[in-house]
Amino acid sequence: MSSVKNLKKDINSVYGELIEAVYLRELLKPKGSKDNTEEIVNQVITSFDSLIEKLNQKNVENKKAHFKSVAKEFKVSAEELVKSINAL
């Protein structure tokens, strides 16, 4: 498993790219609903905040298992967000 620092960088870059993709999609298809794009951006931000908060927890008994579960949650969350972006 990669370090916590690298996981934080991955989370930041992936979610940043997802927000870029949402806004790019909005620019390319201006007839779409802006409410949907704002909702997806809010989901990305909420998910990002949640994962970073979990990574910064100090009172964790088994750190290795905790970070693996956060990495797994990150992967699942990112996949769901990509599906919702593609559905726009």
Short mmCIF file of C-alpha atoms in Angstrom, two decimals:
data_model
loop_
_atom_site.label_atom_id
_atom_site.label_comp_id
_atom_site.label_asym_id
_atom_site.label_seq_id
_atom_site.Cartn_x
_atom_site.Cartn_y
_atom_site.Cartn_z
CA MET A 1 0.00 0.00 0.00
CA SER A 2 1.21 3.48 -0.73
CA SER A 3 1.87 6.01 1.96
CA VAL A 4 -0.82 8.19 3.47
CA LYS A 5 0.76 11.21 1.81
CA ASN A 6 0.46 9.59 -1.63
CA LEU A 7 -3.12 8.51 -0.93
CA LYS A 8 -4.02 12.10 -0.04
CA LYS A 9 -2.41 13.30 -3.27
CA ASP A 10 -4.33 10.68 -5.27
CA ILE A 11 -7.62 11.66 -3.66
CA ASN A 12 -6.96 15.33 -4.33
CA SER A 13 -5.98 14.84 -7.96
CA VAL A 14 -8.77 12.39 -8.84
CA TYR A 15 -11.50 14.50 -7.28
CA GLY A 16 -10.05 17.62 -8.88
CA GLU A 17 -10.22 15.90 -12.26
CA LEU A 18 -13.80 14.82 -11.59
CA ILE A 19 -14.82 18.41 -10.89
CA GLU A 20 -13.05 19.51 -14.08
CA ALA A 21 -14.92 16.82 -16.02
CA VAL A 22 -18.26 18.03 -14.67
CA TYR A 23 -17.59 21.63 -15.66
CA LEU A 24 -16.23 20.58 -19.05
CA ARG A 25 -19.35 18.53 -19.64
CA GLU A 26 -21.44 21.57 -18.69
CA LEU A 27 -19.56 23.74 -21.20
CA LEU A 28 -19.90 21.21 -23.99
CA LYS A 29 -23.59 20.55 -23.35
CA PRO A 30 -25.05 23.88 -22.24
CA LYS A 31 -28.63 22.66 -22.68
CA GLY A 32 -28.24 20.27 -19.74
CA SER A 33 -29.44 21.05 -16.27
CA LYS A 34 -27.02 23.07 -14.16
CA ASP A 35 -28.69 21.71 -11.03
CA ASN A 36 -27.39 18.23 -11.84
CA THR A 37 -23.83 19.46 -12.31
CA GLU A 38 -23.93 21.43 -9.06
CA GLU A 39 -25.27 18.37 -7.27
CA ILE A 40 -22.44 16.20 -8.58
CA VAL A 41 -19.82 18.80 -7.65
CA ASN A 42 -21.30 18.93 -4.15
CA GLN A 43 -21.11 15.12 -3.95
CA VAL A 44 -17.45 15.22 -4.98
CA ILE A 45 -16.63 17.85 -2.36
CA THR A 46 -18.54 16.00 0.36
CA SER A 47 -16.82 12.73 -0.48
CA PHE A 48 -13.41 14.43 -0.54
CA ASP A 49 -13.97 16.03 2.86
CA SER A 50 -15.14 12.75 4.34
CA LEU A 51 -12.13 10.79 3.09
CA ILE A 52 -9.60 13.39 4.20
CA GLU A 53 -11.23 13.51 7.63
CA LYS A 54 -10.96 9.72 7.90
CA LEU A 55 -7.31 9.80 6.82
CA ASN A 56 -6.50 12.41 9.46
CA GLN A 57 -7.98 10.41 12.34
CA LYS A 58 -5.40 9.92 15.06
CA ASN A 59 -7.05 7.41 17.39
CA VAL A 60 -7.09 4.38 15.11
CA GLU A 61 -6.23 0.97 16.54
CA ASN A 62 -5.10 -0.79 13.36
CA LYS A 63 -3.72 1.86 11.03
CA LYS A 64 -2.98 -0.47 8.15
CA ALA A 65 -6.53 -1.83 8.03
CA HIS A 66 -7.95 1.66 8.47
CA PHE A 67 -5.99 3.08 5.52
CA LYS A 68 -6.89 0.09 3.36
CA SER A 69 -10.57 0.65 4.08
CA VAL A 70 -10.24 4.36 3.25
CA ALA A 71 -8.47 3.48 -0.02
CA LYS A 72 -11.25 1.02 -0.88
CA GLU A 73 -13.93 3.58 -0.05
CA PHE A 74 -12.08 6.09 -2.26
CA LYS A 75 -12.10 3.70 -5.19
CA VAL A 76 -15.80 2.90 -4.83
CA SER A 77 -16.74 6.55 -4.40
CA ALA A 78 -14.73 7.66 -7.42
CA GLU A 79 -16.31 4.96 -9.59
CA GLU A 80 -19.82 5.99 -8.54
CA LEU A 81 -19.06 9.64 -9.27
CA VAL A 82 -17.70 8.78 -12.72
CA LYS A 83 -20.91 6.88 -13.47
CA SER A 84 -23.02 9.86 -12.43
CA ILE A 85 -20.88 12.21 -14.56
CA ASN A 86 -21.27 9.91 -17.56
CA ALA A 87 -25.04 9.90 -17.04
CA LEU A 88 -25.27 13.69 -17.49
#
